[in-house]
Coordinates of C-alpha atoms and ligand atoms in Angstrom, one line a residue:
X29 CA -15.5 -4.1 18.5
X30 CA -12.9 -6.1 16.6
X31 CA -10.4 -3.3 16.3
X32 CA -8.3 -2.1 19.2
X33 CA -7.5 1.4 18.3
X34 CA -5.3 2.4 21.2
X35 CA -2.9 0.0 22.8
X36 CA -0.6 2.0 25.0
X37 CA 2.9 1.6 23.7
X38 CA 5.2 0.0 26.3
X39 CA 9.0 -0.2 26.4
X40 CA 10.5 -3.3 24.8
X41 CA 10.8 -6.0 27.4
X42 CA 11.6 -9.7 27.1
X43 CA 8.3 -10.7 28.5
X44 CA 6.6 -8.7 25.7
X45 CA 8.9 -9.7 22.9
X46 CA 8.9 -13.3 23.8
X47 CA 5.1 -13.6 23.6
X48 CA 4.5 -14.0 19.9
X49 CA 7.4 -16.4 19.7
X50 CA 6.0 -18.4 22.6
X51 CA 2.6 -18.6 21.0
X52 CA 4.1 -19.7 17.7
X53 CA 6.2 -22.5 19.4
X54 CA 3.0 -23.7 21.0
X55 CA 1.2 -23.7 17.6
X56 CA 4.1 -25.6 16.0
X57 CA 4.2 -28.2 18.8
X58 CA 0.4 -28.6 18.6
X59 CA 0.6 -29.0 14.9
X60 CA 3.3 -31.6 15.2
X61 CA 1.0 -33.6 17.5
X62 CA 2.4 -32.6 20.9
X63 CA -0.2 -31.4 23.4
X64 CA -3.9 -31.3 23.6
X65 CA -4.2 -28.1 21.5
X66 CA -3.8 -30.1 18.3
X67 CA -7.5 -31.0 18.3
X68 CA -8.4 -27.3 18.1
X69 CA -5.9 -26.4 15.5
X70 CA -7.2 -24.6 12.4
X71 CA -6.1 -25.8 9.0
X72 CA -5.6 -29.1 7.3
X73 CA -2.1 -30.4 7.5
X74 CA -0.2 -32.5 5.0
X75 CA 1.8 -35.6 5.7
X76 CA 3.9 -35.9 8.8
X77 CA 7.1 -35.6 6.9
X78 CA 6.1 -32.5 5.0
X79 CA 4.8 -30.9 8.2
X80 CA 8.0 -31.6 10.1
X81 CA 10.0 -30.0 7.3
X82 CA 7.8 -26.9 7.3
X83 CA 8.0 -26.7 11.1
X84 CA 11.7 -26.8 11.0
X85 CA 11.8 -24.2 8.3
X86 CA 9.7 -22.0 10.5
X87 CA 11.7 -22.6 13.7
X88 CA 15.0 -21.7 12.0
X89 CA 13.8 -18.2 11.4
X90 CA 15.1 -15.7 13.9
X91 CA 12.7 -14.0 16.3
X92 CA 12.0 -10.4 15.6
X93 CA 11.5 -8.0 18.5
X94 CA 8.2 -6.3 18.4
X95 CA 5.8 -4.6 20.8
X96 CA 2.0 -4.9 20.3
X97 CA 0.8 -2.1 18.0
X98 CA -2.6 -0.5 17.4
X99 CA -5.4 -1.7 15.0
X100 CA -5.0 -5.4 15.7
X101 CA -8.0 -7.6 15.2
X102 CA -8.9 -10.1 18.0
X103 CA -10.1 -12.6 15.5
X104 CA -8.7 -16.1 15.6
X105 CA -5.3 -16.1 13.8
X106 CA -4.7 -18.3 10.8
X107 CA -2.1 -21.0 11.6
X108 CA 1.5 -20.2 10.6
X109 CA 1.4 -23.4 8.5
X110 CA -1.5 -22.1 6.4
X111 CA -0.1 -18.6 6.1
X112 CA 3.3 -19.9 5.0
X113 CA 2.2 -22.7 2.6
X114 CA -0.9 -21.3 0.8
X115 CA 0.6 -18.3 -1.0
X116 CA 0.4 -16.1 -4.0
X117 CA 3.9 -15.1 -5.2
X118 CA 3.8 -15.6 -9.0
X119 CA 7.5 -15.1 -9.3
X120 CA 7.8 -18.6 -7.9
X121 CA 4.9 -20.1 -9.9
X122 CA 1.1 -19.8 -10.0
X123 CA 0.2 -22.7 -7.8
X124 CA -0.6 -21.9 -4.1
X125 CA 2.1 -24.4 -3.1
X126 CA 4.8 -23.2 -5.5
X127 CA 6.1 -20.3 -3.3
X128 CA 6.8 -22.6 -0.3
X129 CA 8.4 -25.1 -2.6
X130 CA 10.8 -22.8 -4.5
X131 CA 11.3 -19.7 -2.4
X132 CA 14.2 -21.1 -0.4
X133 CA 16.3 -20.3 -3.4
X134 CA 15.8 -16.6 -2.8
X135 CA 18.9 -14.8 -1.4
X136 CA 17.6 -12.2 1.0
X137 CA 21.1 -10.9 2.0
X138 CA 22.6 -8.6 0.9
X139 CA 19.5 -6.6 0.0
X140 CA 19.0 -3.0 -0.7
X141 CA 15.9 -1.0 -1.5
X142 CA 16.4 1.9 -4.0
X143 CA 14.4 5.0 -2.9
X144 CA 13.9 7.0 -6.1
X145 CA 12.1 9.9 -7.6
X146 CA 10.5 12.8 -5.9
X147 CA 12.4 12.7 -2.6
X148 CA 15.1 14.9 -0.9
X149 CA 17.0 11.8 0.3
X150 CA 17.1 9.2 -2.5
X151 CA 19.5 6.3 -2.3
X152 CA 20.1 2.7 -1.8
X153 CA 18.8 1.8 1.7
X154 CA 20.4 -1.4 3.1
X155 CA 17.9 -3.9 4.7
X156 CA 19.8 -3.8 8.0
X157 CA 19.3 -0.1 8.2
X158 CA 15.6 -0.3 7.2
X159 CA 15.0 -2.9 9.9
X160 CA 16.1 -0.4 12.5
X161 CA 14.6 2.8 11.2
X162 CA 11.6 2.6 13.6
X163 CA 10.4 0.3 16.4
X164 CA 8.9 -2.9 15.2
X165 CA 5.3 -3.6 16.1
X166 CA 3.0 -6.6 15.9
X167 CA -0.2 -5.9 13.9
X168 CA -2.8 -8.7 13.5
X169 CA -4.6 -7.9 10.3
X170 CA -7.3 -9.4 8.3
X171 CA -6.1 -10.1 4.7
X172 CA -8.5 -10.6 1.8
X173 CA -7.3 -11.9 -1.5
X174 CA -9.2 -10.8 -4.6
X175 CA -9.7 -14.6 -5.3
X176 CA -12.2 -14.8 -2.4
X177 CA -10.1 -16.2 0.5
X178 CA -8.9 -14.5 3.6
X179 CA -6.6 -15.0 6.5
X180 CA -5.7 -13.3 9.9
X181 CA -2.0 -12.8 10.2
X182 CA 0.2 -11.3 12.9
X183 CA 2.6 -9.1 10.9
X184 CA 5.7 -7.4 12.3
X185 CA 6.9 -4.1 11.0
X186 CA 6.4 -0.4 11.4
X187 CA 4.2 2.1 9.5
X188 CA 5.5 2.9 6.0
X189 CA 4.9 6.5 7.0
X190 CA 8.1 6.3 9.1
X191 CA 10.2 5.6 6.0
X192 CA 8.4 8.1 3.9
X193 CA 9.0 10.9 6.5
X194 CA 12.7 9.8 6.7
X195 CA 13.3 10.2 3.0
X196 CA 11.5 13.5 2.8
X197 CA 9.2 13.5 -0.3
X198 CA 9.1 16.6 -2.4
X199 CA 5.9 18.6 -3.0
X200 CA 5.5 16.7 -6.3
X201 CA 5.3 13.3 -4.7
X202 CA 1.6 12.3 -5.1
X203 CA 2.0 8.5 -5.4
X204 CA 4.4 5.7 -4.5
X205 CA 5.3 2.8 -6.7
X206 CA 6.7 -0.5 -5.3
X207 CA 8.9 -2.6 -7.6
X208 CA 9.7 -6.1 -6.5
X209 CA 12.5 -8.5 -7.4
X210 CA 12.3 -10.3 -10.8
X211 CA 15.3 -12.6 -11.0
X212 CA 14.8 -15.6 -13.2
X213 CA 17.9 -17.3 -11.6
X214 CA 16.2 -17.4 -8.2
X215 CA 12.5 -17.2 -9.2
X216 CA 11.3 -19.9 -11.6
X217 CA 8.0 -18.2 -12.3
X218 CA 9.6 -15.2 -13.8
X219 CA 10.4 -17.2 -17.0
X220 CA 6.6 -17.6 -17.5
X221 CA 4.9 -14.7 -19.1
X222 CA 1.9 -14.6 -16.7
X223 CA 2.7 -11.0 -15.7
X224 CA 4.8 -8.2 -17.1
X225 CA 7.7 -8.4 -14.7
X226 CA 8.8 -6.9 -12.4
X227 CA 5.7 -7.0 -10.3
X228 CA 4.7 -3.4 -9.6
X229 CA 2.2 -1.9 -7.2
X230 CA 1.3 1.6 -6.2
X231 CA -0.5 3.7 -3.6
X232 CA -1.6 7.2 -3.4
X233 CA 0.5 9.2 -0.9
X234 CA -2.2 9.5 1.7
X235 CA -2.8 5.7 1.5
X236 CA 0.9 5.1 1.9
X237 CA 1.1 7.5 4.8
X238 CA -1.9 5.9 6.6
X239 CA -1.0 4.4 9.9
X240 CA -2.5 1.0 8.9
X241 CA 0.0 0.6 6.0
X242 CA 2.8 -1.5 7.4
X243 CA 6.4 -1.9 6.1
X244 CA 6.7 -5.5 7.0
X245 CA 9.7 -7.6 7.9
X246 CA 8.2 -10.5 9.9
X247 CA 5.1 -12.5 10.9
X248 CA 4.3 -14.7 13.9
X249 CA 7.2 -13.4 15.8
X250 CA 9.8 -14.3 13.2
X251 CA 11.4 -12.8 10.2
X252 CA 9.3 -13.3 7.1
X253 CA 9.5 -16.6 5.4
X254 CA 10.7 -16.0 1.8
X255 CA 7.4 -17.1 0.4
X256 CA 5.7 -14.3 2.3
X257 CA 7.9 -11.6 0.8
X258 CA 11.2 -11.6 2.6
X259 CA 13.1 -9.6 3.4
X260 CA 10.7 -6.6 3.0
X261 CA 7.1 -6.2 1.8
X262 CA 4.2 -3.9 2.4
X263 CA 0.9 -4.9 4.0
X264 CA -2.2 -2.8 3.1
X265 CA -5.0 -4.6 5.0
X266 CA -8.0 -2.7 3.5
X267 CA -7.1 -3.5 0.0
X268 CA -7.1 -6.8 -1.9
X269 CA -3.9 -8.8 -1.2
X270 CA -2.2 -8.1 -4.5
X271 CA -1.6 -4.5 -3.4
X272 CA 0.7 -5.9 -0.7
X273 CA 3.8 -6.2 -2.8
X274 CA 6.5 -8.8 -1.7
X275 CA 10.3 -8.7 -1.8
X276 CA 10.5 -5.0 -2.7
X277 CA 13.7 -3.7 -4.3
X278 CA 12.6 -0.2 -5.1
X279 CA 10.2 2.5 -3.9
X280 CA 9.6 5.3 -6.3
X281 CA 8.0 8.6 -5.4
X282 CA 6.0 9.9 -8.4
X283 CA 3.8 12.7 -9.5
X284 CA 1.6 10.6 -11.8
X285 CA -0.4 7.5 -10.8
X286 CA 2.1 4.6 -11.3
X287 CA 1.6 1.4 -13.3
X288 CA 0.5 -1.6 -11.3
X289 CA 1.0 -5.0 -12.7
X290 CA -2.5 -6.4 -12.3
X291 CA -4.2 -3.3 -13.5
X292 CA -2.0 -3.4 -16.6
X293 CA -2.7 -7.1 -17.2
X294 CA -6.5 -6.7 -16.9
X295 CA -7.6 -3.1 -16.4
X296 CA -11.3 -4.0 -16.4
X297 CA -10.8 -6.5 -13.6
X298 CA -8.2 -4.9 -11.3
X299 CA -8.2 -1.2 -10.6
X300 CA -5.5 1.0 -9.1
X301 CA -7.4 1.4 -5.8
X302 CA -8.6 -2.2 -5.3
X303 CA -10.1 -1.5 -2.0
X304 CA -12.0 -4.5 -0.6
X305 CA -15.6 -3.8 -1.5
X306 CA -18.3 -6.4 -1.2
X307 CA -20.6 -4.2 -3.3
X308 CA -18.4 -4.1 -6.3
X309 CA -18.0 -7.5 -7.9
X310 CA -15.1 -8.7 -9.9
X311 CA -16.4 -9.0 -13.5
X312 CA -16.1 -12.8 -13.2
X313 CA -17.2 -13.4 -9.6
X314 CA -18.9 -11.9 -6.6
X315 CA -16.8 -10.3 -3.9
X316 CA -19.7 -10.4 -1.3
X317 CA -18.3 -13.3 0.7
X318 CA -15.0 -15.0 1.5
X319 CA -13.6 -18.3 2.7
X320 CA -11.4 -17.9 5.8
X321 CA -8.5 -20.3 5.3
X322 CA -8.4 -22.9 8.0
X323 CA -12.1 -22.7 8.6
X324 CA -13.3 -24.9 5.8
X325 CA -15.4 -27.7 7.0
X326 CA -18.7 -29.3 6.1
X327 CA -20.8 -26.9 8.2
X328 CA -18.7 -23.8 7.7
X329 CA -20.5 -21.0 6.1
X330 CA -18.7 -18.4 4.1
X331 CA -18.1 -15.1 5.8
X332 CA -19.6 -11.8 4.6
X333 CA -16.8 -9.6 3.3
X334 CA -16.7 -6.3 5.0
X335 CA -16.4 -2.8 3.4
X336 CA -12.7 -1.9 3.3
X337 CA -12.1 -5.4 4.8
X338 CA -13.4 -4.1 8.1
X339 CA -11.2 -1.1 8.3
X340 CA -13.8 1.5 7.1
X341 CA -13.6 3.4 10.4
X342 CA -10.0 4.0 9.7
X343 CA -9.8 4.6 6.0
X344 CA -13.3 5.5 4.5
X345 CA -12.5 9.2 4.7
X346 CA -9.6 8.7 2.3
X347 CA -12.2 8.1 -0.4
X348 CA -14.9 10.6 0.6
X349 CA -16.7 11.9 -2.5
X350 CA -15.1 9.2 -4.8
X351 CA -17.4 6.9 -6.8
X352 CA -16.0 3.5 -5.7
X353 CA -17.6 1.8 -8.7
X354 CA -15.5 3.9 -11.0
X355 CA -12.4 3.9 -8.8
X356 CA -12.4 0.2 -8.1
Ligands
LIG601 N1 6.0 -9.7 -5.7 C1 4.7 -10.2 -5.5 N2 4.0 -9.7 -4.5 C2 2.7 -10.2 -4.3 C3 2.2 -11.2 -5.1 C4 3.0 -11.7 -6.2 O1 2.6 -12.6 -7.0 N3 4.3 -11.2 -6.3 N4 0.9 -11.7 -4.9 C5 0.0 -10.9 -4.1 C6 -1.2 -11.5 -3.7 S1 -2.3 -11.9 -5.0 C7 -1.5 -11.8 -2.4 S2 -3.1 -12.4 -2.0 C8 -0.5 -11.6 -1.3 C9 -0.4 -12.9 -0.5 O2 0.5 -12.7 0.6 P1 0.8 -13.9 1.6 O3 1.2 -15.0 0.7 O4 1.9 -13.4 2.5 O5 -0.5 -14.2 2.3 O6 0.7 -11.2 -1.8 C10 0.7 -10.2 -2.9 N5 2.0 -9.8 -3.2
LIG602 MO1 -4.4 -12.2 -3.9

């Protein structure tokens, strides 16, 4: 089995919290050419100068305390370098390398998230308060982009359900909408009309409450790099990557199914649900296989994409009785 479903929760201790940071340091040292591990490193690295720059950027991020959480895959993790330099974050541009190039302009403090709509406790929640609302956990999730590539990333956060319970949704709250920052002064991509800004995404309430859905503040033992959605994003591992909205500024509790940017842009290509499904192709390409970033080599075969990205055991019952060709 690839999924550990019950890791006993332990009290926070330095030997536990230090572990992801330690592993990350080893990875960075190996990537920089120190130590024998470099031969086995996944990923293709750029020039030495560029790499040094990236490593410094990573090392300057503060460590985030986290205990190991449930549902982590044991699969080989994507390198921090790949996960933080090959990104989709269209507010910074449409090239995979644009986010790492431009996202350092993003001011992530002060930052508040407006909780709005059908809740008993609406308001502006400060990021420092959100960070401490529940214990942080490390969750190693498979991530599958609708474009056909995938990664394995150790995220840090806590279940979104913790925040939802805290703000007390009313009986009318059936969906959540996430609205993300769209500031042309900090985000050069927002001037381009590729999407109808701000980037919006949504989940049904039961999806949002599912224990796999992570309110995410960090990865690889550190706070999130800006290009990965600092200071706060969601991660929904059984759905295509675009559902995992980055740099969230508002969470709206709604009675009706909310607009989501990609669905609005091309409704026949991107549905509201967007569950990973190898049997339902994108109109312009197959979704049956994927390329794991860092694994590309001459002899590397593509991987078969798994139903619900391998999380069927946990989430299939959310969609019992639904026609997944209709509700793609
Ligand atoms: N605000 C915002 N969130 C976003 C996107 C974006 O363009 N803007 N891209 C999405 C897509 S398509 C993917 S695959 C993931 C990528 O997350 P990562 O770069 O941390 O791997 O972020 C998602 N969240
Ligand atoms: Mo994506």
